[in-house]
C-alpha positions as protocol buffer text, in pm:
chain_id: "A"
residue {
  index: 1
  type: GLU
  ca { x: 2062 y: 3590 z: -6985 }
}
residue {
  index: 2
  type: LEU
  ca { x: 1928 y: 3934 z: -7087 }
}
residue {
  index: 3
  type: GLU
  ca { x: 2019 y: 4226 z: -7306 }
}
residue {
  index: 4
  type: ILE
  ca { x: 1894 y: 4579 z: -7327 }
}
residue {
  index: 5
  type: ASP
  ca { x: 1594 y: 4632 z: -7548 }
}
residue {
  index: 6
  type: GLU
  ca { x: 1489 y: 4997 z: -7501 }
}
residue {
  index: 7
  type: VAL
  ca { x: 1614 y: 5289 z: -7289 }
}
residue {
  index: 8
  type: PHE
  ca { x: 1408 y: 5601 z: -7230 }
}
residue {
  index: 9
  type: LEU
  ca { x: 1354 y: 5895 z: -6992 }
}
residue {
  index: 10
  type: ARG
  ca { x: 1022 y: 5935 z: -6808 }
}
residue {
  index: 11
  type: ARG
  ca { x: 926 y: 6268 z: -6659 }
}
residue {
  index: 12
  type: TYR
  ca { x: 645 y: 6348 z: -6408 }
}
residue {
  index: 13
  type: GLY
  ca { x: 529 y: 6673 z: -6269 }
}
residue {
  index: 14
  type: THR
  ca { x: 270 y: 6956 z: -6316 }
}
residue {
  index: 15
  type: ASP
  ca { x: 521 y: 7128 z: -6565 }
}
residue {
  index: 16
  type: VAL
  ca { x: 463 y: 6825 z: -6807 }
}
residue {
  index: 17
  type: GLU
  ca { x: 95 y: 6778 z: -6714 }
}
residue {
  index: 18
  type: ARG
  ca { x: 163 y: 6419 z: -6588 }
}
residue {
  index: 19
  type: CYS
  ca { x: 167 y: 6334 z: -6225 }
}
residue {
  index: 20
  type: SER
  ca { x: 88 y: 5962 z: -6243 }
}
residue {
  index: 21
  type: ILE
  ca { x: 61 y: 5652 z: -6457 }
}
residue {
  index: 22
  type: THR
  ca { x: -200 y: 5390 z: -6361 }
}
residue {
  index: 23
  type: ALA
  ca { x: -101 y: 5038 z: -6243 }
}
residue {
  index: 24
  type: HIS
  ca { x: 7 y: 4834 z: -6537 }
}
residue {
  index: 25
  type: TYR
  ca { x: 231 y: 4554 z: -6666 }
}
residue {
  index: 26
  type: ASP
  ca { x: 525 y: 4610 z: -6897 }
}
residue {
  index: 27
  type: VAL
  ca { x: 400 y: 4387 z: -7176 }
}
residue {
  index: 28
  type: THR
  ca { x: 700 y: 4381 z: -7409 }
}
residue {
  index: 29
  type: ALA
  ca { x: 983 y: 4347 z: -7152 }
}
residue {
  index: 30
  type: ILE
  ca { x: 1087 y: 4040 z: -6951 }
}
residue {
  index: 31
  type: ALA
  ca { x: 1239 y: 4278 z: -6689 }
}
residue {
  index: 32
  type: THR
  ca { x: 1246 y: 4653 z: -6630 }
}
residue {
  index: 33
  type: ALA
  ca { x: 1501 y: 4868 z: -6442 }
}
residue {
  index: 34
  type: VAL
  ca { x: 1390 y: 5202 z: -6297 }
}
residue {
  index: 35
  type: ILE
  ca { x: 1676 y: 5431 z: -6209 }
}
residue {
  index: 36
  type: ALA
  ca { x: 1607 y: 5748 z: -6006 }
}
residue {
  index: 37
  type: LEU
  ca { x: 1758 y: 6067 z: -6154 }
}
residue {
  index: 38
  type: ASP
  ca { x: 1658 y: 6283 z: -5850 }
}
residue {
  index: 39
  type: ASN
  ca { x: 1563 y: 6263 z: -5492 }
}
residue {
  index: 40
  type: SER
  ca { x: 1187 y: 6296 z: -5540 }
}
residue {
  index: 41
  type: ALA
  ca { x: 1133 y: 5944 z: -5401 }
}
residue {
  index: 42
  type: ALA
  ca { x: 1372 y: 5968 z: -5117 }
}
residue {
  index: 43
  type: THR
  ca { x: 1093 y: 5999 z: -4848 }
}
residue {
  index: 44
  type: GLY
  ca { x: 914 y: 5678 z: -4986 }
}
residue {
  index: 45
  type: ARG
  ca { x: 591 y: 5886 z: -5063 }
}
residue {
  index: 46
  type: ASN
  ca { x: 639 y: 5949 z: -5433 }
}
residue {
  index: 47
  type: GLY
  ca { x: 737 y: 5770 z: -5748 }
}
residue {
  index: 48
  type: LEU
  ca { x: 732 y: 5397 z: -5830 }
}
residue {
  index: 49
  type: TYR
  ca { x: 495 y: 5176 z: -5641 }
}
residue {
  index: 50
  type: THR
  ca { x: 371 y: 4821 z: -5662 }
}
residue {
  index: 51
  type: THR
  ca { x: 24 y: 4698 z: -5568 }
}
residue {
  index: 52
  type: LEU
  ca { x: -185 y: 4375 z: -5557 }
}
residue {
  index: 53
  type: ALA
  ca { x: -323 y: 4233 z: -5877 }
}
residue {
  index: 54
  type: SER
  ca { x: -653 y: 4176 z: -5698 }
}
residue {
  index: 55
  type: SER
  ca { x: -703 y: 4546 z: -5626 }
}
residue {
  index: 56
  type: ASN
  ca { x: -564 y: 4891 z: -5719 }
}
residue {
  index: 57
  type: HIS
  ca { x: -690 y: 5075 z: -5417 }
}
residue {
  index: 58
  type: VAL
  ca { x: -451 y: 5345 z: -5313 }
}
residue {
  index: 59
  type: SER
  ca { x: -414 y: 5204 z: -4956 }
}
residue {
  index: 60
  type: LEU
  ca { x: -240 y: 4890 z: -5109 }
}
residue {
  index: 61
  type: ARG
  ca { x: 35 y: 5088 z: -5282 }
}
residue {
  index: 62
  type: ARG
  ca { x: 386 y: 5032 z: -5162 }
}
residue {
  index: 63
  type: PHE
  ca { x: 630 y: 5297 z: -5271 }
}
residue {
  index: 64
  type: PHE
  ca { x: 1010 y: 5245 z: -5309 }
}
residue {
  index: 65
  type: THR
  ca { x: 1251 y: 5473 z: -5131 }
}
residue {
  index: 66
  type: LEU
  ca { x: 1493 y: 5576 z: -5399 }
}
residue {
  index: 67
  type: CYS
  ca { x: 1762 y: 5843 z: -5380 }
}
residue {
  index: 68
  type: LYS
  ca { x: 1935 y: 5977 z: -5687 }
}
residue {
  index: 69
  type: GLY
  ca { x: 2114 y: 5692 z: -5856 }
}
residue {
  index: 70
  type: ASP
  ca { x: 1921 y: 5412 z: -5688 }
}
residue {
  index: 71
  type: ALA
  ca { x: 1754 y: 5152 z: -5897 }
}
residue {
  index: 72
  type: VAL
  ca { x: 1471 y: 4898 z: -5884 }
}
residue {
  index: 73
  type: VAL
  ca { x: 1455 y: 4596 z: -6114 }
}
residue {
  index: 74
  type: HIS
  ca { x: 1127 y: 4405 z: -6152 }
}
residue {
  index: 75
  type: SER
  ca { x: 997 y: 4126 z: -6371 }
}
residue {
  index: 76
  type: TRP
  ca { x: 721 y: 4142 z: -6627 }
}
residue {
  index: 77
  type: ASP
  ca { x: 446 y: 4017 z: -6390 }
}
residue {
  index: 78
  type: VAL
  ca { x: 487 y: 4287 z: -6125 }
}
residue {
  index: 79
  type: LEU
  ca { x: 182 y: 4526 z: -6124 }
}
residue {
  index: 80
  type: HIS
  ca { x: 325 y: 4876 z: -6085 }
}
residue {
  index: 81
  type: GLY
  ca { x: 255 y: 5242 z: -6143 }
}
residue {
  index: 82
  type: VAL
  ca { x: 382 y: 5583 z: -6055 }
}
residue {
  index: 83
  type: ASP
  ca { x: 226 y: 5864 z: -5854 }
}
residue {
  index: 84
  type: VAL
  ca { x: 383 y: 6199 z: -5747 }
}
residue {
  index: 85
  type: GLU
  ca { x: 246 y: 6483 z: -5542 }
}
residue {
  index: 86
  type: GLU
  ca { x: 148 y: 6795 z: -5733 }
}
residue {
  index: 87
  type: ASP
  ca { x: 449 y: 6997 z: -5616 }
}
residue {
  index: 88
  type: VAL
  ca { x: 694 y: 6718 z: -5696 }
}
residue {
  index: 89
  type: GLN
  ca { x: 892 y: 6676 z: -6020 }
}
residue {
  index: 90
  type: ARG
  ca { x: 1035 y: 6335 z: -6093 }
}
residue {
  index: 91
  type: THR
  ca { x: 1264 y: 6207 z: -6373 }
}
residue {
  index: 92
  type: SER
  ca { x: 1377 y: 5850 z: -6408 }
}
residue {
  index: 93
  type: LEU
  ca { x: 1573 y: 5639 z: -6649 }
}
residue {
  index: 94
  type: ILE
  ca { x: 1379 y: 5331 z: -6772 }
}
residue {
  index: 95
  type: VAL
  ca { x: 1556 y: 5025 z: -6922 }
}
residue {
  index: 96
  type: TRP
  ca { x: 1361 y: 4741 z: -7079 }
}
residue {
  index: 97
  type: PHE
  ca { x: 1535 y: 4402 z: -7115 }
}
residue {
  index: 98
  type: LYS
  ca { x: 1466 y: 4106 z: -7348 }
}
residue {
  index: 99
  type: PRO
  ca { x: 1620 y: 3758 z: -7374 }
}
residue {
  index: 100
  type: LEU
  ca { x: 1973 y: 3754 z: -7513 }
}
residue {
  index: 101
  type: GLU
  ca { x: 1885 y: 3476 z: -7766 }
}
residue {
  index: 102
  type: LYS
  ca { x: 1575 y: 3515 z: -7969 }
}
residue {
  index: 103
  type: PRO
  ca { x: 1382 y: 3190 z: -8058 }
}
residue {
  index: 104
  type: ALA
  ca { x: 1372 y: 3087 z: -8424 }
}
residue {
  index: 105
  type: GLY
  ca { x: 1091 y: 3231 z: -8644 }
}
residue {
  index: 106
  type: ASP
  ca { x: 895 y: 3548 z: -8643 }
}
residue {
  index: 107
  type: ASN
  ca { x: 648 y: 3481 z: -8369 }
}
residue {
  index: 108
  type: ASN
  ca { x: 883 y: 3571 z: -8082 }
}
residue {
  index: 109
  type: ILE
  ca { x: 688 y: 3827 z: -7887 }
}
residue {
  index: 110
  type: ALA
  ca { x: 702 y: 3767 z: -7517 }
}
residue {
  index: 111
  type: THR
  ca { x: 806 y: 3403 z: -7539 }
}
residue {
  index: 112
  type: TRP
  ca { x: 908 y: 3419 z: -7170 }
}
residue {
  index: 113
  type: ILE
  ca { x: 536 y: 3443 z: -7106 }
}
residue {
  index: 114
  type: SER
  ca { x: 383 y: 3218 z: -7383 }
}
residue {
  index: 115
  type: GLN
  ca { x: 616 y: 2928 z: -7303 }
}
residue {
  index: 116
  type: ARG
  ca { x: 551 y: 2919 z: -6941 }
}
residue {
  index: 117
  type: ARG
  ca { x: 450 y: 2575 z: -6810 }
}
residue {
  index: 118
  type: ASP
  ca { x: 157 y: 2727 z: -6610 }
}
residue {
  index: 119
  type: PHE
  ca { x: 32 y: 2956 z: -6896 }
}
residue {
  index: 120
  type: GLU
  ca { x: -314 y: 2783 z: -6921 }
}
residue {
  index: 121
  type: GLU
  ca { x: -377 y: 2843 z: -6552 }
}
residue {
  index: 122
  type: ASN
  ca { x: -204 y: 3192 z: -6525 }
}
residue {
  index: 123
  type: GLY
  ca { x: -458 y: 3470 z: -6582 }
}
residue {
  index: 124
  type: VAL
  ca { x: -194 y: 3748 z: -6555 }
}
residue {
  index: 125
  type: ALA
  ca { x: 27 y: 3572 z: -6820 }
}
residue {
  index: 126
  type: GLN
  ca { x: -265 y: 3526 z: -7059 }
}
residue {
  index: 127
  type: PHE
  ca { x: -367 y: 3896 z: -7026 }
}
residue {
  index: 128
  type: VAL
  ca { x: -14 y: 4032 z: -7055 }
}
residue {
  index: 129
  type: PHE
  ca { x: 63 y: 3807 z: -7357 }
}
residue {
  index: 130
  type: GLY
  ca { x: -262 y: 3915 z: -7532 }
}
residue {
  index: 131
  type: SER
  ca { x: -165 y: 4279 z: -7472 }
}
residue {
  index: 132
  type: ALA
  ca { x: 186 y: 4220 z: -7610 }
}
residue {
  index: 133
  type: ILE
  ca { x: 27 y: 4076 z: -7930 }
}
residue {
  index: 134
  type: GLU
  ca { x: -214 y: 4367 z: -7961 }
}
residue {
  index: 135
  type: SER
  ca { x: 75 y: 4616 z: -7931 }
}
residue {
  index: 136
  type: SER
  ca { x: 284 y: 4446 z: -8200 }
}
residue {
  index: 137
  type: SER
  ca { x: 290 y: 4575 z: -8548 }
}
residue {
  index: 138
  type: THR
  ca { x: 149 y: 4254 z: -8703 }
}
residue {
  index: 139
  type: PRO
  ca { x: -94 y: 4102 z: -8452 }
}
residue {
  index: 140
  type: GLY
  ca { x: -263 y: 3905 z: -8729 }
}
residue {
  index: 141
  type: LYS
  ca { x: 33 y: 3666 z: -8779 }
}
residue {
  index: 142
  type: TYR
  ca { x: 1 y: 3498 z: -8434 }
}
residue {
  index: 143
  type: LEU
  ca { x: -185 y: 3164 z: -8409 }
}
residue {
  index: 144
  type: VAL
  ca { x: -382 y: 3291 z: -8110 }
}
residue {
  index: 145
  type: HIS
  ca { x: -607 y: 3594 z: -8107 }
}
residue {
  index: 146
  type: PRO
  ca { x: -567 y: 3844 z: -7821 }
}
residue {
  index: 147
  type: HIS
  ca { x: -938 y: 3855 z: -7759 }
}
residue {
  index: 148
  type: ASP
  ca { x: -935 y: 3485 z: -7693 }
}
residue {
  index: 149
  type: LEU
  ca { x: -658 y: 3519 z: -7453 }
}
residue {
  index: 150
  type: CYS
  ca { x: -847 y: 3800 z: -7279 }
}
residue {
  index: 151
  type: ILE
  ca { x: -1146 y: 3570 z: -7243 }
}
residue {
  index: 152
  type: GLN
  ca { x: -924 y: 3293 z: -7099 }
}
residue {
  index: 153
  type: SER
  ca { x: -779 y: 3537 z: -6853 }
}
residue {
  index: 154
  type: ALA
  ca { x: -1113 y: 3676 z: -6753 }
}
residue {
  index: 155
  type: SER
  ca { x: -1257 y: 3328 z: -6685 }
}
residue {
  index: 156
  type: LEU
  ca { x: -985 y: 3299 z: -6417 }
}
residue {
  index: 157
  type: GLY
  ca { x: -1114 y: 3615 z: -6259 }
}
residue {
  index: 158
  type: ASN
  ca { x: -839 y: 3863 z: -6391 }
}
residue {
  index: 159
  type: ALA
  ca { x: -986 y: 4213 z: -6333 }
}
residue {
  index: 160
  type: PHE
  ca { x: -787 y: 4373 z: -6614 }
}
residue {
  index: 161
  type: ALA
  ca { x: -922 y: 4113 z: -6859 }
}
residue {
  index: 162
  type: LEU
  ca { x: -1280 y: 4168 z: -6742 }
}
residue {
  index: 163
  type: ASP
  ca { x: -1233 y: 4538 z: -6785 }
}
residue {
  index: 164
  type: ARG
  ca { x: -1083 y: 4499 z: -7136 }
}
residue {
  index: 165
  type: LEU
  ca { x: -1366 y: 4275 z: -7244 }
}
residue {
  index: 166
  type: GLY
  ca { x: -1616 y: 4534 z: -7107 }
}
residue {
  index: 167
  type: ASN
  ca { x: -1466 y: 4800 z: -7327 }
}
residue {
  index: 168
  type: LEU
  ca { x: -1461 y: 4565 z: -7629 }
}
residue {
  index: 169
  type: CYS
  ca { x: -1831 y: 4476 z: -7583 }
}
residue {
  index: 170
  type: SER
  ca { x: -1928 y: 4839 z: -7523 }
}
residue {
  index: 171
  type: GLU
  ca { x: -1751 y: 4959 z: -7841 }
}
residue {
  index: 172
  type: GLY
  ca { x: -1880 y: 4666 z: -8052 }
}
residue {
  index: 173
  type: ASP
  ca { x: -1528 y: 4540 z: -8124 }
}
residue {
  index: 174
  type: LEU
  ca { x: -1588 y: 4179 z: -8012 }
}
residue {
  index: 175
  type: SER
  ca { x: -1718 y: 3920 z: -8261 }
}
residue {
  index: 176
  type: SER
  ca { x: -2061 y: 3780 z: -8198 }
}
residue {
  index: 177
  type: ALA
  ca { x: -1923 y: 3437 z: -8137 }
}
residue {
  index: 178
  type: ARG
  ca { x: -1688 y: 3570 z: -7872 }
}
residue {
  index: 179
  type: VAL
  ca { x: -1974 y: 3772 z: -7721 }
}
residue {
  index: 180
  type: THR
  ca { x: -2154 y: 3446 z: -7675 }
}
residue {
  index: 181
  type: GLN
  ca { x: -1843 y: 3292 z: -7512 }
}
residue {
  index: 182
  type: VAL
  ca { x: -1814 y: 3593 z: -7276 }
}
residue {
  index: 183
  type: ALA
  ca { x: -2180 y: 3555 z: -7176 }
}
residue {
  index: 184
  type: ALA
  ca { x: -2126 y: 3193 z: -7082 }
}
residue {
  index: 185
  type: MET
  ca { x: -1812 y: 3284 z: -6903 }
}
residue {
  index: 186
  type: LEU
  ca { x: -1992 y: 3542 z: -6691 }
}
residue {
  index: 187
  type: LEU
  ca { x: -2258 y: 3297 z: -6587 }
}
residue {
  index: 188
  type: ALA
  ca { x: -2005 y: 3056 z: -6467 }
}
residue {
  index: 189
  type: LEU
  ca { x: -1758 y: 3300 z: -6313 }
}
residue {
  index: 190
  type: GLN
  ca { x: -1899 y: 3438 z: -5999 }
}
residue {
  index: 191
  type: PRO
  ca { x: -2192 y: 3374 z: -5767 }
}
residue {
  index: 192
  type: SER
  ca { x: -2211 y: 3748 z: -5718 }
}
residue {
  index: 193
  type: LEU
  ca { x: -2422 y: 3772 z: -6040 }
}
residue {
  index: 194
  type: LYS
  ca { x: -2650 y: 3500 z: -5932 }
}
residue {
  index: 195
  type: SER
  ca { x: -2781 y: 3683 z: -5625 }
}
residue {
  index: 196
  type: LEU
  ca { x: -2762 y: 4031 z: -5794 }
}
residue {
  index: 197
  type: ARG
  ca { x: -3076 y: 4234 z: -5733 }
}
residue {
  index: 198
  type: SER
  ca { x: -3183 y: 4576 z: -5867 }
}
residue {
  index: 199
  type: PRO
  ca { x: -3056 y: 4783 z: -6041 }
}
residue {
  index: 200
  type: LEU
  ca { x: -2864 y: 4534 z: -6251 }
}
residue {
  index: 201
  type: ALA
  ca { x: -3107 y: 4248 z: -6219 }
}
residue {
  index: 202
  type: ARG
  ca { x: -3247 y: 4307 z: -6565 }
}
residue {
  index: 203
  type: GLU
  ca { x: -2915 y: 4260 z: -6740 }
}
residue {
  index: 204
  type: ARG
  ca { x: -2856 y: 3945 z: -6525 }
}
residue {
  index: 205
  type: GLN
  ca { x: -3193 y: 3807 z: -6627 }
}
residue {
  index: 206
  type: ARG
  ca { x: -3137 y: 3871 z: -6995 }
}
residue {
  index: 207
  type: LEU
  ca { x: -2798 y: 3719 z: -6967 }
}
residue {
  index: 208
  type: GLN
  ca { x: -2947 y: 3398 z: -6825 }
}
residue {
  index: 209
  type: ASN
  ca { x: -3202 y: 3388 z: -7102 }
}
residue {
  index: 210
  type: GLY
  ca { x: -2937 y: 3436 z: -7371 }
}
residue {
  index: 211
  type: ALA
  ca { x: -3084 y: 3763 z: -7475 }
}
residue {
  index: 212
  type: ALA
  ca { x: -2831 y: 4008 z: -7334 }
}
residue {
  index: 213
  type: SER
  ca { x: -2683 y: 4256 z: -7584 }
}
residue {
  index: 214
  type: ALA
  ca { x: -2316 y: 4331 z: -7601 }
}
residue {
  index: 215
  type: LYS
  ca { x: -2376 y: 4663 z: -7426 }
}
residue {
  index: 216
  type: GLU
  ca { x: -2561 y: 4486 z: -7140 }
}
residue {
  index: 217
  type: ILE
  ca { x: -2283 y: 4234 z: -7107 }
}
residue {
  index: 218
  type: SER
  ca { x: -2025 y: 4520 z: -7082 }
}
residue {
  index: 219
  type: VAL
  ca { x: -2205 y: 4651 z: -6772 }
}
residue {
  index: 220
  type: LEU
  ca { x: -2187 y: 4310 z: -6607 }
}
residue {
  index: 221
  type: LEU
  ca { x: -1821 y: 4279 z: -6697 }
}
residue {
  index: 222
  type: TRP
  ca { x: -1743 y: 4619 z: -6548 }
}
residue {
  index: 223
  type: TYR
  ca { x: -1937 y: 4514 z: -6244 }
}
residue {
  index: 224
  type: GLU
  ca { x: -1704 y: 4220 z: -6194 }
}
residue {
  index: 225
  type: GLY
  ca { x: -1405 y: 4426 z: -6248 }
}
residue {
  index: 226
  type: ALA
  ca { x: -1537 y: 4681 z: -6012 }
}
residue {
  index: 227
  type: LEU
  ca { x: -1579 y: 4431 z: -5735 }
}
residue {
  index: 228
  type: ARG
  ca { x: -1216 y: 4330 z: -5778 }
}
residue {
  index: 229
  type: GLY
  ca { x: -1115 y: 4686 z: -5707 }
}
residue {
  index: 230
  type: LEU
  ca { x: -1022 y: 4808 z: -6053 }
}
residue {
  index: 231
  type: ALA
  ca { x: -1081 y: 5181 z: -6077 }
}
residue {
  index: 232
  type: THR
  ca { x: -1138 y: 5188 z: -6456 }
}
residue {
  index: 233
  type: SER
  ca { x: -1415 y: 4937 z: -6418 }
}
residue {
  index: 234
  type: GLN
  ca { x: -1564 y: 5122 z: -6126 }
}
residue {
  index: 235
  type: LEU
  ca { x: -1569 y: 5451 z: -6340 }
}
residue {
  index: 236
  type: SER
  ca { x: -1708 y: 5277 z: -6644 }
}
residue {
  index: 237
  type: LEU
  ca { x: -1976 y: 5118 z: -6438 }
}
residue {
  index: 238
  type: GLY
  ca { x: -2063 y: 5445 z: -6270 }
}
residue {
  index: 239
  type: TYR
  ca { x: -2107 y: 5619 z: -6610 }
}
residue {
  index: 240
  type: ALA
  ca { x: -2315 y: 5327 z: -6743 }
}
residue {
  index: 241
  type: LEU
  ca { x: -2551 y: 5344 z: -6446 }
}
residue {
  index: 242
  type: MET
  ca { x: -2569 y: 5718 z: -6475 }
}
residue {
  index: 243
  type: ALA
  ca { x: -2678 y: 5683 z: -6839 }
}
residue {
  index: 244
  type: LYS
  ca { x: -2947 y: 5425 z: -6718 }
}
residue {
  index: 245
  type: ALA
  ca { x: -3066 y: 5676 z: -6460 }
}
residue {
  index: 246
  type: ARG
  ca { x: -3133 y: 5939 z: -6723 }
}
residue {
  index: 247
  type: ASP
  ca { x: -3372 y: 5703 z: -6886 }
}
residue {
  index: 248
  type: LYS
  ca { x: -3536 y: 5606 z: -6555 }
}
residue {
  index: 249
  type: PRO
  ca { x: -3557 y: 5929 z: -6347 }
}
residue {
  index: 250
  type: GLU
  ca { x: -3778 y: 5761 z: -6092 }
}
residue {
  index: 251
  type: CYS
  ca { x: -3502 y: 5499 z: -6011 }
}
residue {
  index: 252
  type: GLN
  ca { x: -3302 y: 5656 z: -5730 }
}
residue {
  index: 253
  type: ASP
  ca { x: -3104 y: 5334 z: -5675 }
}
residue {
  index: 254
  type: LEU
  ca { x: -2933 y: 5387 z: -6007 }
}
residue {
  index: 255
  type: ARG
  ca { x: -2801 y: 5730 z: -5909 }
}
residue {
  index: 256
  type: VAL
  ca { x: -2691 y: 5610 z: -5575 }
}
residue {
  index: 257
  type: LEU
  ca { x: -2503 y: 5313 z: -5716 }
}
residue {
  index: 258
  type: SER
  ca { x: -2349 y: 5530 z: -5986 }
}
residue {
  index: 259
  type: ALA
  ca { x: -2221 y: 5775 z: -5717 }
}
residue {
  index: 260
  type: LEU
  ca { x: -2096 y: 5482 z: -5507 }
}
residue {
  index: 261
  type: PHE
  ca { x: -1879 y: 5330 z: -5775 }
}
residue {
  index: 262
  type: CYS
  ca { x: -1748 y: 5670 z: -5894 }
}
residue {
  index: 263
  type: SER
  ca { x: -1655 y: 5741 z: -5538 }
}
residue {
  index: 264
  type: PHE
  ca { x: -1455 y: 5401 z: -5518 }
}
residue {
  index: 265
  type: ALA
  ca { x: -1279 y: 5504 z: -5839 }
}
residue {
  index: 266
  type: GLU
  ca { x: -1193 y: 5846 z: -5705 }
}
residue {
  index: 267
  type: GLN
  ca { x: -1032 y: 5680 z: -5389 }
}
């Protein structure tokens, strides 16, 4: 049983300088209703789309054909985004829902996620719950730290968690103990790193030797996110390789690989 939590309008178009929103989860709503206020999505080529959690490539997007007044309702674990063509203007009404009865106590953020029976094996649930804690006004009051949830999710191969950890390592926002955890997780995660050759072989070798810095670990995290089709990881990896290429002008492979991943992200 649900009740309305928040209601707001969302506008897209060149007049408001926003034509898209990248694929994401609604981290504070158990369910979301999207109501079309115009016919911009009537042809099924604009507006709301869903995609696979394993990749955000544009070819995997599935748009909803919505005429004015039509609605789509989706649960919290549906990966979705919005994209409209440049000459299209779109307005929709968004309704976020929450459970009718709140649990006792203060720690009641996204309990529909944290109390799932499969929570320990569900990488999406762990990532979304951690994001909900981070977006709360008092993240410190929760028994679990969002960074630990992110590590749990990444260990199950969740691309969004891998990308988030890459950013945290790059910015120096992850504790040294958690950086050590992430390094061990990376070594166990994928055989892709074990056979990795130039130009990321140095980072891999230092990881195996326990000498990799947080910055070097961030590159390997983005590499894993990039392989799973996450555009933000592909772009971050492309920039990181470009920076390496500036220090090693003789290494053409770095520039080629940087261009390759930036091209993937652009697609």
